Coordinates of C-alpha atoms in Angstrom, one line a residue:
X1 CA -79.9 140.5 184.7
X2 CA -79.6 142.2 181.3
X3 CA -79.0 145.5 183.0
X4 CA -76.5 144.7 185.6
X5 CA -74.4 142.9 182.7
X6 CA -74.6 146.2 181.0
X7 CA -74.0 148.5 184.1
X8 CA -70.6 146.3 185.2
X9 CA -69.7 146.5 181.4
X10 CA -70.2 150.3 180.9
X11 CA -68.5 151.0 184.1
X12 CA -65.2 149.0 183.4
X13 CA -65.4 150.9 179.9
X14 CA -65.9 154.2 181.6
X15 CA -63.5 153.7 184.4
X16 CA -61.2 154.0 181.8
X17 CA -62.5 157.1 180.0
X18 CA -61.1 156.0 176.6
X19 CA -65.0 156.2 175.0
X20 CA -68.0 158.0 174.5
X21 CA -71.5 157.4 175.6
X22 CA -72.5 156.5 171.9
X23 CA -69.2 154.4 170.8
X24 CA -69.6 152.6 174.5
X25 CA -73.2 151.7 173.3
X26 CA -71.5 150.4 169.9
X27 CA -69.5 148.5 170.8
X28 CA -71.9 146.7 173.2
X29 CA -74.5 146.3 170.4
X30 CA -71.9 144.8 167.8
X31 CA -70.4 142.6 170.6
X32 CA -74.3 140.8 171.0
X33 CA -75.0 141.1 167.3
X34 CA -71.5 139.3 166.7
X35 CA -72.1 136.6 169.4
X36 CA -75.5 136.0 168.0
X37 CA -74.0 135.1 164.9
X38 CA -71.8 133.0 165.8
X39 CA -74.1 131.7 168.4
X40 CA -76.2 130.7 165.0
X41 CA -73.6 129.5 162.4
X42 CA -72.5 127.3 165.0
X43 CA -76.1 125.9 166.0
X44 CA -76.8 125.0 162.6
X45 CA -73.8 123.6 162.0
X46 CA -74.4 120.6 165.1
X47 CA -78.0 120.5 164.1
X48 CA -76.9 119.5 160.1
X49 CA -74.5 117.2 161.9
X50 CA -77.0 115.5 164.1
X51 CA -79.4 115.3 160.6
X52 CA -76.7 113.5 159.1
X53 CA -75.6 111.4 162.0
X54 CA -79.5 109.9 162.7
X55 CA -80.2 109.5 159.0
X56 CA -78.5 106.0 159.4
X57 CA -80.4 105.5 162.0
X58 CA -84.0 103.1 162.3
X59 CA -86.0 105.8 163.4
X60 CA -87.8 108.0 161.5
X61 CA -88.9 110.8 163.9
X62 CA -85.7 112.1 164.8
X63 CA -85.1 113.1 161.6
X64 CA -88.0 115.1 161.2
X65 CA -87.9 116.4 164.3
X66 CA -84.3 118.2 163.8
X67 CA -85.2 119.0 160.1
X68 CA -88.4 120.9 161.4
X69 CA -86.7 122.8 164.4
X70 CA -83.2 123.5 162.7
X71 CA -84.2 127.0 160.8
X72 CA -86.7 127.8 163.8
X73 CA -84.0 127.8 166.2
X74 CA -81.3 129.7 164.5
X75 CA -84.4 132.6 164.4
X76 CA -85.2 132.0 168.0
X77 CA -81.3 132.7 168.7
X78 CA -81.3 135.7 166.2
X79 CA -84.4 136.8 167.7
X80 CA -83.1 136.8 171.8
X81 CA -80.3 138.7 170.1
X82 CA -82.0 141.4 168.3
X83 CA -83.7 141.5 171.6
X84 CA -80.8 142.1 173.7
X85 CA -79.3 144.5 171.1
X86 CA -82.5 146.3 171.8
X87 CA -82.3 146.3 175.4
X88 CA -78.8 147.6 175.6
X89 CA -80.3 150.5 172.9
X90 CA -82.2 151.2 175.5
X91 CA -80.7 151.4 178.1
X92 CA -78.5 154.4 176.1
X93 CA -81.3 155.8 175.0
X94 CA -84.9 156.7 175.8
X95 CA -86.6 156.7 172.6
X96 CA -90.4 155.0 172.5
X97 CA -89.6 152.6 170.0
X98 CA -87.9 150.4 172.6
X99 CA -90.7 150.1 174.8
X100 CA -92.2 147.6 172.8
X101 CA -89.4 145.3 172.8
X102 CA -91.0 142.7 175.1
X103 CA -94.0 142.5 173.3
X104 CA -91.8 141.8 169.9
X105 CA -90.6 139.4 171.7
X106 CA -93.4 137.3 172.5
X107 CA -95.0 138.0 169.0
X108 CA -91.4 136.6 167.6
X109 CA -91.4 133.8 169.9
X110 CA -94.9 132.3 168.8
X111 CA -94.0 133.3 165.1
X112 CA -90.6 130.7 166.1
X113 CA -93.1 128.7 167.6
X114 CA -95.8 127.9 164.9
X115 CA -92.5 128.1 162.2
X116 CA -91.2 124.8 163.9
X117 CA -94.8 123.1 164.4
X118 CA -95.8 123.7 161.0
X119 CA -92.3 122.0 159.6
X120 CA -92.8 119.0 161.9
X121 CA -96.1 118.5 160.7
X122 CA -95.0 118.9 156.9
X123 CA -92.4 116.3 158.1
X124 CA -94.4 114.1 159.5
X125 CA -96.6 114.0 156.5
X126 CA -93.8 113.5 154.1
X127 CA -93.1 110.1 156.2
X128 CA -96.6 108.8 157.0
X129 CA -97.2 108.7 153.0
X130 CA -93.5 108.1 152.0
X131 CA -93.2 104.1 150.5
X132 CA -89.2 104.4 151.1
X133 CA -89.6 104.5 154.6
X134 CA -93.2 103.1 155.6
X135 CA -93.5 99.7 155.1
X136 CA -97.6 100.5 154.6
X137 CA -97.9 104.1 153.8
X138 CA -100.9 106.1 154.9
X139 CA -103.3 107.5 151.8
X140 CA -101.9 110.9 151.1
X141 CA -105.3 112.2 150.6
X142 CA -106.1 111.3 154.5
X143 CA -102.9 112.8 155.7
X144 CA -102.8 115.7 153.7
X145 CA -106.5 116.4 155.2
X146 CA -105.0 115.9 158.8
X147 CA -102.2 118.0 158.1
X148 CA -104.4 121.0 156.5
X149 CA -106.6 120.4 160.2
X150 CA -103.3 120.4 162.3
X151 CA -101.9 123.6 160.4
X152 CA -106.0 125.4 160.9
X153 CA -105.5 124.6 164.3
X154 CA -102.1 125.9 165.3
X155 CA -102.8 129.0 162.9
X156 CA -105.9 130.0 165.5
X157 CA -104.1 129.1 168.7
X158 CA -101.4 131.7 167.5
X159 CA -103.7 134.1 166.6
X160 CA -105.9 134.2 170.0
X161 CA -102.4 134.1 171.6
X162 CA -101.0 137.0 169.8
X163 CA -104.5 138.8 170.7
X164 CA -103.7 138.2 173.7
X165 CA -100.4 139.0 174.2
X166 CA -101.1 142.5 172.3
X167 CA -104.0 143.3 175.3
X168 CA -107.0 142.6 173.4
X169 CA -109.7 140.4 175.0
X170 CA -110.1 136.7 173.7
X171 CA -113.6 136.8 175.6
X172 CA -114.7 140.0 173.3
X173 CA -113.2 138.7 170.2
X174 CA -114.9 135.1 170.5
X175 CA -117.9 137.1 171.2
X176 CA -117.7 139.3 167.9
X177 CA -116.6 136.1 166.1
X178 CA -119.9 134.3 167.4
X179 CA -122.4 137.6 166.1
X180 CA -120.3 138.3 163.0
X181 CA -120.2 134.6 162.2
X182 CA -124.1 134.5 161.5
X183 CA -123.2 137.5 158.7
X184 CA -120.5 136.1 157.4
X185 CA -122.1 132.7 157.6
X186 CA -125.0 134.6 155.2
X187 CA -122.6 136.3 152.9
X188 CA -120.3 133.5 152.3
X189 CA -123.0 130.3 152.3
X190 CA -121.1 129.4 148.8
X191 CA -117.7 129.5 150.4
X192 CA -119.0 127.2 153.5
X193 CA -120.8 124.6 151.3
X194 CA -117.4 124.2 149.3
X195 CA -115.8 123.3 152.5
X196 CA -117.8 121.3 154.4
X197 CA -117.9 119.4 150.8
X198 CA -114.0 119.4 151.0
X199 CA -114.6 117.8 154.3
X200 CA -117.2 115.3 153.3
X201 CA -114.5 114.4 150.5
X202 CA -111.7 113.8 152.8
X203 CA -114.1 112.3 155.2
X204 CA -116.0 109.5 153.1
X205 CA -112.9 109.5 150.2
X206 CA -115.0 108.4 147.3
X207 CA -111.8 109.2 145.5
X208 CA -108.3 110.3 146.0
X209 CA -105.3 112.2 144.8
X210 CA -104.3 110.5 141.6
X211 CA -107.9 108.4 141.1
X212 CA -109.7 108.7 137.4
X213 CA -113.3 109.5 138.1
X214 CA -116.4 110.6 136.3
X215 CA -119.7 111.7 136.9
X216 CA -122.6 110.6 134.6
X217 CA -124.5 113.8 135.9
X218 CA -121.8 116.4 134.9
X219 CA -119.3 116.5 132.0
X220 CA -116.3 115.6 134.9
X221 CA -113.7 113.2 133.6
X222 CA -110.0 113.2 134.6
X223 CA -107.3 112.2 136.9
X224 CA -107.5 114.0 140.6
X225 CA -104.5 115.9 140.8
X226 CA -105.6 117.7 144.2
X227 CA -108.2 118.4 147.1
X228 CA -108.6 121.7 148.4
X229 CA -110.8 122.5 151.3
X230 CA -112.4 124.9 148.3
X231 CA -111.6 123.2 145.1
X232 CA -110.8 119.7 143.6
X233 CA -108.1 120.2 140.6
X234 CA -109.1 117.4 138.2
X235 CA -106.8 117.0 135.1
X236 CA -108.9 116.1 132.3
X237 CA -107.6 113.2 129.4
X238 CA -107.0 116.6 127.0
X239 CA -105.0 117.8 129.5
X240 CA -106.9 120.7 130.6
X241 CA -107.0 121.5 134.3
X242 CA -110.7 121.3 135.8
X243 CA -111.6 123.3 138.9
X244 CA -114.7 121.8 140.7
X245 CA -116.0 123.6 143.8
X246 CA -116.0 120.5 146.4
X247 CA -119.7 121.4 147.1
X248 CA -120.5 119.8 143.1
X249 CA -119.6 116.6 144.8
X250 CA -122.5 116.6 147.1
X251 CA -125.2 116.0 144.9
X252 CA -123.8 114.9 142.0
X253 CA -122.9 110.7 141.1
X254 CA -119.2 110.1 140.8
X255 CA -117.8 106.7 139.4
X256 CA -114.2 106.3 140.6
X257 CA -112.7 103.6 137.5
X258 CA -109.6 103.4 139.7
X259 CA -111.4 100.7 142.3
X260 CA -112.8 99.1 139.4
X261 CA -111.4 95.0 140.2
X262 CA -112.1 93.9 136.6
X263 CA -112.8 95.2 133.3
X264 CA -115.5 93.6 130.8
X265 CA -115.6 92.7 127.9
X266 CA -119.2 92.1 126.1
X267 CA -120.2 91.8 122.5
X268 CA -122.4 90.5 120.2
X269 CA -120.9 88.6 117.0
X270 CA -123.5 86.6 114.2
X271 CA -123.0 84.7 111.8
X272 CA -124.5 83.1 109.0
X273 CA -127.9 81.8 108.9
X274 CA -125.9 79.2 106.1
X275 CA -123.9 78.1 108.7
X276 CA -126.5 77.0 111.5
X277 CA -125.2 73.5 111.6
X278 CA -122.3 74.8 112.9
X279 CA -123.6 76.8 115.9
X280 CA -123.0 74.4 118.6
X281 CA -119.5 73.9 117.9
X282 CA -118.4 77.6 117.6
X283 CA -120.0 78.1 121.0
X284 CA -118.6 75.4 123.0
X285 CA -114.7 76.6 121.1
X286 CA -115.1 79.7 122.1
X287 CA -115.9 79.2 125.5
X288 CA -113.0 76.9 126.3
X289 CA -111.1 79.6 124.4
X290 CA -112.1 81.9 127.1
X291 CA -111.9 79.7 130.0
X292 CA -108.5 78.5 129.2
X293 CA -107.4 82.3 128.1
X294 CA -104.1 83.0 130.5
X295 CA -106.0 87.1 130.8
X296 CA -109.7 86.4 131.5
X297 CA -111.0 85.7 134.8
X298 CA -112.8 82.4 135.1
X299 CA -113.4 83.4 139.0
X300 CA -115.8 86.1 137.4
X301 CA -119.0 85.4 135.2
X302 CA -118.1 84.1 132.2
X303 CA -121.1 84.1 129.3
X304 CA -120.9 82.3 125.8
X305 CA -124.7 81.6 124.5
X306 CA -126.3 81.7 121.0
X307 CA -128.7 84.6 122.0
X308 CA -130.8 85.4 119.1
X309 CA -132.2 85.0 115.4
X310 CA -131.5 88.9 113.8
X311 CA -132.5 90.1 110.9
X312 CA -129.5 88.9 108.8
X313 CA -127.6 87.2 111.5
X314 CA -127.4 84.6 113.9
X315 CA -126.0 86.3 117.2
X316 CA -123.9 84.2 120.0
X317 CA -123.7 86.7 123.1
X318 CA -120.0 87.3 124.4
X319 CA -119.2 88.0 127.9
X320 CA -116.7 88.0 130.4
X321 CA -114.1 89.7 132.2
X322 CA -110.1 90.8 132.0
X323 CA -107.7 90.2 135.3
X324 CA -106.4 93.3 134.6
X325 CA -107.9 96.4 134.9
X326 CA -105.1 98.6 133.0
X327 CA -106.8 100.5 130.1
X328 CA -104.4 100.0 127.3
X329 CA -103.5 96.3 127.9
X330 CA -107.4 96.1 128.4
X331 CA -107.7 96.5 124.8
X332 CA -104.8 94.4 123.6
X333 CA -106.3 91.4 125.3
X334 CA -109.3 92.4 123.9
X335 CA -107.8 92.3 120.3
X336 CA -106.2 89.1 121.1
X337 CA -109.2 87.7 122.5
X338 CA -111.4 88.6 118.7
X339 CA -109.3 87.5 117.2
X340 CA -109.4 84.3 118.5
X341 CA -112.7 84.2 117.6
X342 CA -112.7 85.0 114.5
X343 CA -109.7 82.1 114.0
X344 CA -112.6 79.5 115.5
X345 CA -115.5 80.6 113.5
X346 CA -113.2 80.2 109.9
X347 CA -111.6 77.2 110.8
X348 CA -115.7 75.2 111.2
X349 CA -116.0 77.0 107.2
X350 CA -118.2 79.9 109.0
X351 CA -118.2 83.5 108.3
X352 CA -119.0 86.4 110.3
X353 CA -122.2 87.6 108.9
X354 CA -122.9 91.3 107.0
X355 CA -126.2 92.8 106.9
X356 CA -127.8 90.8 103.5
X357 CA -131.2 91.1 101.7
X358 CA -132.6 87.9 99.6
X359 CA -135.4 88.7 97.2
X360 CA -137.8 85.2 96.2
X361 CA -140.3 85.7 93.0
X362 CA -142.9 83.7 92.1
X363 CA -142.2 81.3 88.9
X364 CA -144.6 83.0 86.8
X365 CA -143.0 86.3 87.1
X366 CA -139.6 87.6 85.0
X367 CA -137.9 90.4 85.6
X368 CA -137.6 92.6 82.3
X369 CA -134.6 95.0 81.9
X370 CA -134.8 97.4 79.0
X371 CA -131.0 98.6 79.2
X372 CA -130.1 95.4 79.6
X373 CA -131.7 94.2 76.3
X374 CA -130.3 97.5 74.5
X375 CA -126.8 96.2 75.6
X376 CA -126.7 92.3 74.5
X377 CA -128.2 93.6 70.8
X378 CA -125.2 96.3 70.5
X379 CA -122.7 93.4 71.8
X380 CA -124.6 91.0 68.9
X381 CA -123.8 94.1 66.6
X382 CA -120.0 94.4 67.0
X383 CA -119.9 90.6 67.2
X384 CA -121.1 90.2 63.9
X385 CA -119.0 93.3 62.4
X386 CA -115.8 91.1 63.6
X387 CA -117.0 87.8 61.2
X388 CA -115.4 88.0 57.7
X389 CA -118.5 87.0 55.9
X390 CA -120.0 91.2 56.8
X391 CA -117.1 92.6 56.1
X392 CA -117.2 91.5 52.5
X393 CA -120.8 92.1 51.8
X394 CA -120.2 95.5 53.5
X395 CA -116.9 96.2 50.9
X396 CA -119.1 94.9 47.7
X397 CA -122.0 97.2 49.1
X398 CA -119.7 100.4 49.2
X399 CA -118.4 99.6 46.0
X400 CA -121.5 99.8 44.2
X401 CA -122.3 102.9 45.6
X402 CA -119.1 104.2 44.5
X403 CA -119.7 103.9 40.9
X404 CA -123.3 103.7 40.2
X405 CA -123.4 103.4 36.4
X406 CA -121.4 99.7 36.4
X407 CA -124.5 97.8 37.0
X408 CA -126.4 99.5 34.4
X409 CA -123.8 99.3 31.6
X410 CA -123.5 96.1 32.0
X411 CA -127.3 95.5 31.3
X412 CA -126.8 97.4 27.9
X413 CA -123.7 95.5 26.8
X414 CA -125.9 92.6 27.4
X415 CA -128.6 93.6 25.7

């Protein structure tokens, strides 16, 4: 059809005799290059109209259906005109390169193809998880694993296709895929365990995107930030990024926190051995305190007992658990709740016991302490230096030794 369009158009443009061959050809090519343009501009145009118009719409899928085919259809109508340019090339000229312009266009054409499937199933994924416009969104970690399957999928129909299309023989390449697999399968055995651990993952989902997990085995800790059919990006509380080949998560243990319904709180408070008598009391508060407590949950086990004699303490056993499971208002209730505790055991004239030694000697024995001794006779010293009577006896004292010869005169004046 192409051609006899071309061979009515050249005629009428020859019968004239105003052109050449080449400006004939020319202006053909620009004439198709132009419509396609325009052929384009406006096609996108009613497509962004149509986008806008359904958005008020209830449904869902229309929207991602246009969204996903509007940039795949303004290359399938650039690609029928290149095409068509081609053709008319062609038909001016016989040069080899245009001999291939049907197979282009079947290569294009699937290219257009797996373009629009892989935007409407990046669309789709977008509204299966989206909480705007699902009234019960789908886990993202699910759909994204779908989506990654869906894209595998259309990536090897296109390829076998293209094989095809080119003249090579699916029959012979799914033959040399089924021996080379069994090398590859050798050489890459690290590769395959990550992904058939990427599949396990998005297949049993002990966790998901945005889960905190941890594994007692490993030094893993974090927040999953994504799952790769090779890797698992965990963001660590330091905020490093930590790259764990999914075939770790096979036979290591991994606690996911995130599921947790409850958070505990257990500890071990003693008091006095002096304040035995009031034992009973402090118990029973506290454990109304907790039972009554507007955070703790009284549907969970709930544990307030005077569990041991200690060394220097008399221990009452604490436990029970928070409604939330938030980590930082965790530990404000956990403050709160303390506190509390340490209000009841002061207010029955208790205190919270320190680690305390008490030494008993017989009667018979006293304890003798030479420094001691040493200090109470220098106190007695200066103590006595301080009464008037020494001071005077210590002023007559220098005074004789100042003048040695008035005692002894006065013996000869008696004499």
């Amino acid at each position: 059809m192409i051609g006899n369009i071309l061979r009515i158009v050249n005629d009428w443009i020859e019968h004239f005799g105003m052109l050449t061959e080449g400006w004939r050809a020319g202006i053909l090519i620009f004439a198709v290059v132009f419509t396609t343009a325009v052929l384009a501009f406006i096609v996108s145009r009613v497509v962004l109209y149509l986008e806008t118009k359904f958005s008020h719409t209830k449904n869902l899928w229309d929207d991602a259906v246009l969204h996903a085919c509007r940039r795949p259809l303004v290359a399938f109508i650039w690609l029928q005109g290149v095409y068509w340019a081609a053709e008319i090339a062609h038909h001016f000229s016989d040069a080899e390169v245009f001999t291939a312009n049907e197979t282009v266009l079947k290569i294009g054409f699937m290219w257009v193809i797996v373009w629009a499937l892989f935007g409407l199933v990046k669309q789709v994924e977008k509204v299966l998880v989206s909480p705007v416009k699902m009234r019960k969104p789908m886990d993202f970690t699910t759909v994204n694993a779908i989506s990654k399957l869906l894209r595998a999928v259309i990536i090897i129909t296109a390829v076998l296709t293209a094989l095809q299309t080119l003249g090579f023989s699916i029959s012979g390449v799914l033959a040399f895929g089924g021996v080379g697999g069994i090398a590859v399968g050798f050489a890459a055995k690290d590769l395959l365990a990550n992904f058939f651990g990427g599949f396990i993952i998005h297949l049993d989902r002990p966790f998901k995107v945005g889960d905190w997990i941890r594994s007692p085995d490993r030094n893993i800790e974090g927040t999953v930030e994504h799952i790769g059919w090779r890797l698992t990006t965990i963001r660590t509380f330091d905020k490093r990024p930590l790259y764990v080949p999914n075939a770790t998560f096979t036979v290591i243990a991994v606690e996911n926190p995130s599921r947790m319904t409850n958070r505990r709180i257990s500890e071990t408070i003693g008091i006095r051995y002096a304040d035995v008598q009031s034992m009973k009391t402090i118990v029973d508060d506290i454990r109304d305190m907790l039972e009554n407590h507007d955070e703790i949950d009284s549907n969970q086990t709930l544990i307030v007992n005077f569990l041991a004699f200690n060394d220097s303490t008399l221990d009452i056993m604490i436990y029970t658990f928070t409604k939330t499971t938030d980590w930082v208002r965790f530990h404000g209730i956990k403050e709160d709740v303390l506190l509390k505790i340490s209000d009841i055991i002061e207010g029955h004239g208790a205190e919270v016991a320190f680690p305390t030694r008490t030494l008993h000697l017989p009667d018979a024995v006293t304890v003798s302490n030479q420094d001691a001794k040493e200090k109470d006779e220098k106190r007695g010293d200066q103590a006595a230096r301080k009464q008037p009577d020494y001071r005077e006896n210590q002023g007559q004292a220098k005074a004789r030794d100042d003048n040695p010869d008035s005692s002894e005169g006065g013996d000869a004046d008696g004499d």
